[in-house]
Amino acid sequence: MIRLALRTIRGRAGGFVGAFVALFAASALLTGCGILLQSGLTSGAPPQRYAGAPLVVGADQTLADPNVPSQAFGSRVRVPAGLVATVGAVPGVQSAIGDVAFPVLPARDGKIIDLGRQSVVGHGWTSTQLGPYPLIEGRAPATAEELVLDQGAAELLGLGVGDRLTVGLGGMGRDYRLVGLVAPSSPQPRELGAYVTDDEARRLSGHPDQVDAIGVIPAAGADLAALETALAAAVSADGARVYAGDERGMIEFLDLALARGNLVGIAGSFGGVALMVALFIVAGTLGLQVQQRRRELALLRAIAATPRQVRRLIALESVIIAVLAALLGLLPGVLLSSVLRNAFAAIGVIPADFMITVGPVPMLVAVVLCLGAALVAALASAQRAARIRPIEALGEAAVQSPRLGVPRALIGTLLLAGGLGLSLLPLIIGGDAATGAAAMSVIVLVIAVGLLGPRLVSVAIRLSGRLIRRGAPVGGYLAAANTAANSRRLTSAITPLVLAIAIASVQLFTGTTRMAVAADQARAGLVADVVVSGQAGLSPQLAERIAAEPGAAAVTPVIRSQVIGEYLLPGARDATRRVFGAQGVASTGLAGTVDLDLRSGSTDQLVGDTVALSQTAAEVFGVKVGDRIRLHLADGSPISPSVVAIYGNGLGFGDVTLPRDRLLAHSPYGLDDLILITAAPGALPDLRATLDRLAAAHLGVAVLDRADFTVARHSEFEQQNLGTMILLSAVFGYIAIGVANTLVMSTASRRREFALLRLVGAQPRQVIGMVRVEAAVVIMIAVVLGTAVAVPPLVGVSLGLTERADPIPAVDPLTYLAIIAATAAIAVLSMIIPALRVLRDRPVEAIGGRE
């Protein structure tokens, strides 16, 4: 049987090209997504600033979870400064050096200098031993007004020893005198360094009683493995751990942990979509390939081949093609992961130097999935060909019936009902789970259309037959007759187009709907007349100064952050963890600057150990006012605040609102992000002028009115959606390949049909006219069905995001037309070009050729 399968593949290699292309592209797509997912779980970077310290002590920057990948806290988790002495006292340690970091914004003429992608980070002078960063000119800083730069930073800023530099932090500027230069420890440093006295560094870090990490310089001859064990035992009681090797890069570069979390989230969610789409495309392509061999399979049955033998033959053929295609698709998959990595780096989802991890696991998984998909699809497609009688099969080759088998019709109907039920689930229950189910229902609905397709297409053709004949007398008549007689072949062409339109529409417009709802909530909830923002945060003293202005009726400083919430799902024993956007605000005067759309409780009680939740977050936690929840703040601190209010504007302002004083103590540098100001009646012009003067006297501070701030917030929401758009482009590209592949297969298989038309008098232009009309029919039906499939999920998403208030999703007409135009272009080219190629053959030769 294996020999027969190989001979069949060699004898009709052209008939297997379509299946090969579908599996090849599926392997590449799944490998690319798998490599990104693996990189998010395992990738790191070698240390630079800590290269001279073989061991580094620091806190864990992620919240470990045995069931899911660890989640980054979102900010630096520090350790007590007193731990430096503990580490230094461990036998085998020559010196323990505490390191702190803070952003340095160099300024000139009262404005922050734009350094592009480069950034300058400040540290204490003692930490130069960890690089090491040797002094190459000048001397070490001796007073709080002195500064040392690394050579790259000095060259970028055009400074030399003896020059003065203004540095901004929190809007406040301070002048330093450059007294020395150090050499960087790496030829391509991720960060440029600035070094001040240790006391000044602790002050600027905002947390003088804590350090970011502790670099360990071992004593001469010390056993590193034994020293690592001794250090781990000494620091575990303080919640710290020991980093060695490339792990030191994870404690040095905080953005790596955040990038890994982002990559896991994006690649994991879209990997599932890519898998479903790949399975659907592969199944459709193999089904069409088996369908085109009905006469051959019927002939095998006529010469005594049993149904079991036919099934085995098709399965072996599919396995051979799947293994070859999947293996050859691995290298393009690696290249695809590199392209996606570069795209993510370009929009800031991951750092520019984030390295992907190429390992065997994603490749093995891709091959197994492709093999499994091909085998299941081939066996399912072979069932009908193997069951029917040979004479009936030969007769069916001439005219295809749109009638569906009872199991297929029943399964298709159940999936259609189930998909509609999932899409409208937000009408019954609220929360993100229902909204997510509504978005994913598009896959179920597309599968239902694929199963019920012949009947749906037959009905659509009957309804449009008269219009087709009127549009083109000859081509229209031929197209109408052909489509009516071959609804199954037409379904194979239409279904991937429906998939392309529906998937692209739901994924794109789910994002635009979420952005629109968030922007609407931010616009409606912002009561303040003016918003003050800072390029590197705002000093708390600035909010106090603004509040003292006579024209300011209400002033609310705001801190933005994230928290990790823990909650139990019904019937679960282990807690589920999820990241929520958070903000810290002062309860005093809050109603005068922000309208959170309060549903229950009161924000007046938002002080101390309390929290306010959005309606969505409250449903996720399963709590009401008065209950307690468990959170981990961005610096890793666990808290269990009591819920004092539940509000509606979660997308616009964050799902978790905490007292500002509490969040300020756990923020990276003790700075505010925004200050919301409402003017007293008639005082806005004078207050705005005062704020403009105040902003001009501070570094990196801007004053925005309500409209400007809303536009800026919308831009932030768009930036958050870009990562999703990149992976969607890859998935849509694969769908486009699948669509083109299916249509080329379908059109190229009509060689004998076109030859017969020409032998009975049809001109080549009339045949092409028929194909053009058929393409128009295919596109029209696909647009109608694709749009119809996309509407219920999008309505469900809109209902979920607006809490059943608005069923109309935010659909950009130009984007929708672009989806239709791209799909139509693929369909027309994939049908016309193969038809032109087939018409080159002489009709007499083509009519006698094999299928």
XYZ file of N, CA, C and O in Angstrom, residues 134 152 244 304 307 323 361 366 445 466 507 608 801 851:
56
model
N 35.773 51.239 34.164
C 36.998 51.930 34.619
C 36.968 53.417 34.265
O 36.450 53.821 33.217
N 30.082 56.907 25.924
C 29.053 56.999 24.894
C 28.053 58.100 25.172
O 27.638 58.831 24.269
N 22.507 33.893 38.566
C 23.831 33.548 38.049
C 23.738 33.386 36.538
O 22.658 33.188 35.973
N -12.364 -3.839 -7.518
C -12.403 -4.673 -6.313
C -11.649 -4.116 -5.116
O -11.427 -4.831 -4.132
N -13.490 -0.505 0.662
C -13.507 0.831 1.287
C -12.329 1.032 2.240
O -11.758 2.125 2.304
N 4.225 15.029 6.011
C 5.570 14.981 6.598
C 6.543 15.802 5.766
O 7.327 16.609 6.302
N 11.364 22.126 20.132
C 9.995 21.863 20.583
C 8.941 22.491 19.670
O 8.005 21.810 19.225
N 4.808 21.687 15.527
C 4.248 22.069 14.226
C 4.113 20.855 13.311
O 3.093 20.679 12.632
N -18.844 29.499 13.709
C -19.772 29.861 12.637
C -19.182 29.573 11.261
O -19.906 29.130 10.350
N -31.003 34.573 -12.324
C -31.547 35.478 -13.338
C -30.670 36.711 -13.504
O -30.414 37.167 -14.627
N -11.475 40.098 14.126
C -10.256 40.448 14.860
C -9.970 41.945 14.800
O -9.632 42.565 15.813
N -6.667 54.471 52.795
C -6.123 53.348 53.548
C -6.180 52.040 52.781
O -5.851 51.963 51.598
N -18.658 44.716 25.866
C -17.818 45.846 26.262
C -18.630 47.012 26.796
O -18.142 47.788 27.618
N -7.490 13.377 -15.292
C -8.010 14.423 -14.417
C -6.866 15.182 -13.795
O -5.861 14.586 -13.416
